[in-house]
């Protein structure tokens, strides 16, 4: 059992032994190793000898450097990280076609339809909207942005109607082909308020979801 320590310079996969470290709490030999990628890492002698550890971890990570995703070209693996539940994932440094540098995780790069920087995303979303003739997911964006009241609307406020039978004001909102009832109100002001709140909630989230790109 009492064999010689590993000689500095001995290679295991991408790792080269630098020097022996203090033994771990179980009395096992450990070495500081330099990985070909430039990272230093402490490894148990057992894991080196048995071939369990062959890199600092970079071998197991897929190398995306040089690959293109949408408008992004991956330049390098950065030391920035993004949270994923209780864990965190490394971020790739990417250059957007516009010249901006942005940082994205592997899952985002692989699952985003067209990856780009956060400056390009809203411009791209706007272009997409025009391409789709203003229709996205059943909602016409020109209608969202249009605050003019409907012509045959007795209240004068878009989406708010006076109902002569009940004598109340009713608020409605058409969103993604569904007509949402926002309730009946004694006062015009309350009906208008309900309509405004619903507009902000539904349209705001909707426009956010179009422009949003994760890290
Ligand atoms: Zn490495
Ligand atoms: Zn860009």
mmCIF file of C-alpha atoms in Angstrom, residues 68-75 92-104 108-109 112-126 210-215:
data_model
loop_
_atom_site.group_PDB
_atom_site.id
_atom_site.type_symbol
_atom_site.label_atom_id
_atom_site.label_comp_id
_atom_site.label_asym_id
_atom_site.label_seq_id
_atom_site.Cartn_x
_atom_site.Cartn_y
_atom_site.Cartn_z
ATOM 1 C CA UNK A 68 -23.414 29.840 -34.091
ATOM 2 C CA UNK A 69 -26.864 30.090 -32.505
ATOM 3 C CA UNK A 70 -29.201 32.505 -34.241
ATOM 4 C CA UNK A 71 -27.291 35.785 -34.389
ATOM 5 C CA UNK A 72 -24.764 34.755 -31.729
ATOM 6 C CA UNK A 73 -21.300 33.272 -32.168
ATOM 7 C CA UNK A 74 -19.849 31.610 -29.062
ATOM 8 C CA UNK A 75 -16.439 33.099 -28.235
ATOM 9 C CA UNK A 92 -20.855 31.316 -22.710
ATOM 10 C CA UNK A 93 -19.500 34.630 -23.877
ATOM 11 C CA UNK A 94 -21.162 35.282 -27.233
ATOM 12 C CA UNK A 95 -20.832 37.982 -29.841
ATOM 13 C CA UNK A 96 -24.041 39.133 -31.480
ATOM 14 C CA UNK A 97 -24.045 40.046 -35.184
ATOM 15 C CA UNK A 98 -24.603 43.675 -34.080
ATOM 16 C CA UNK A 99 -21.261 43.560 -32.242
ATOM 17 C CA UNK A 100 -22.627 43.370 -28.681
ATOM 18 C CA UNK A 101 -21.210 40.847 -26.226
ATOM 19 C CA UNK A 102 -23.797 38.812 -24.324
ATOM 20 C CA UNK A 103 -23.709 35.817 -21.981
ATOM 21 C CA UNK A 104 -25.942 32.780 -22.486
ATOM 22 C CA UNK A 108 -30.886 28.900 -23.680
ATOM 23 C CA UNK A 109 -28.665 28.783 -26.770
ATOM 24 C CA UNK A 112 -34.163 29.637 -28.251
ATOM 25 C CA UNK A 113 -35.554 29.904 -31.771
ATOM 26 C CA UNK A 114 -33.273 32.822 -32.681
ATOM 27 C CA UNK A 115 -30.659 33.774 -30.080
ATOM 28 C CA UNK A 116 -29.492 37.400 -29.982
ATOM 29 C CA UNK A 117 -28.454 40.144 -27.571
ATOM 30 C CA UNK A 118 -30.958 42.081 -25.474
ATOM 31 C CA UNK A 119 -30.599 45.159 -27.730
ATOM 32 C CA UNK A 120 -31.543 43.185 -30.835
ATOM 33 C CA UNK A 121 -34.399 41.208 -29.208
ATOM 34 C CA UNK A 122 -37.026 43.998 -29.118
ATOM 35 C CA UNK A 123 -36.118 45.089 -32.665
ATOM 36 C CA UNK A 124 -36.435 41.512 -33.843
ATOM 37 C CA UNK A 125 -39.768 41.105 -32.035
ATOM 38 C CA UNK A 126 -41.074 44.286 -33.685
ATOM 39 C CA UNK A 210 -42.425 38.431 -26.931
ATOM 40 C CA UNK A 211 -39.461 40.663 -26.179
ATOM 41 C CA UNK A 212 -37.980 38.531 -23.407
ATOM 42 C CA UNK A 213 -34.842 36.503 -23.947
ATOM 43 C CA UNK A 214 -33.256 34.677 -21.029
ATOM 44 C CA UNK A 215 -29.619 34.345 -20.070
#
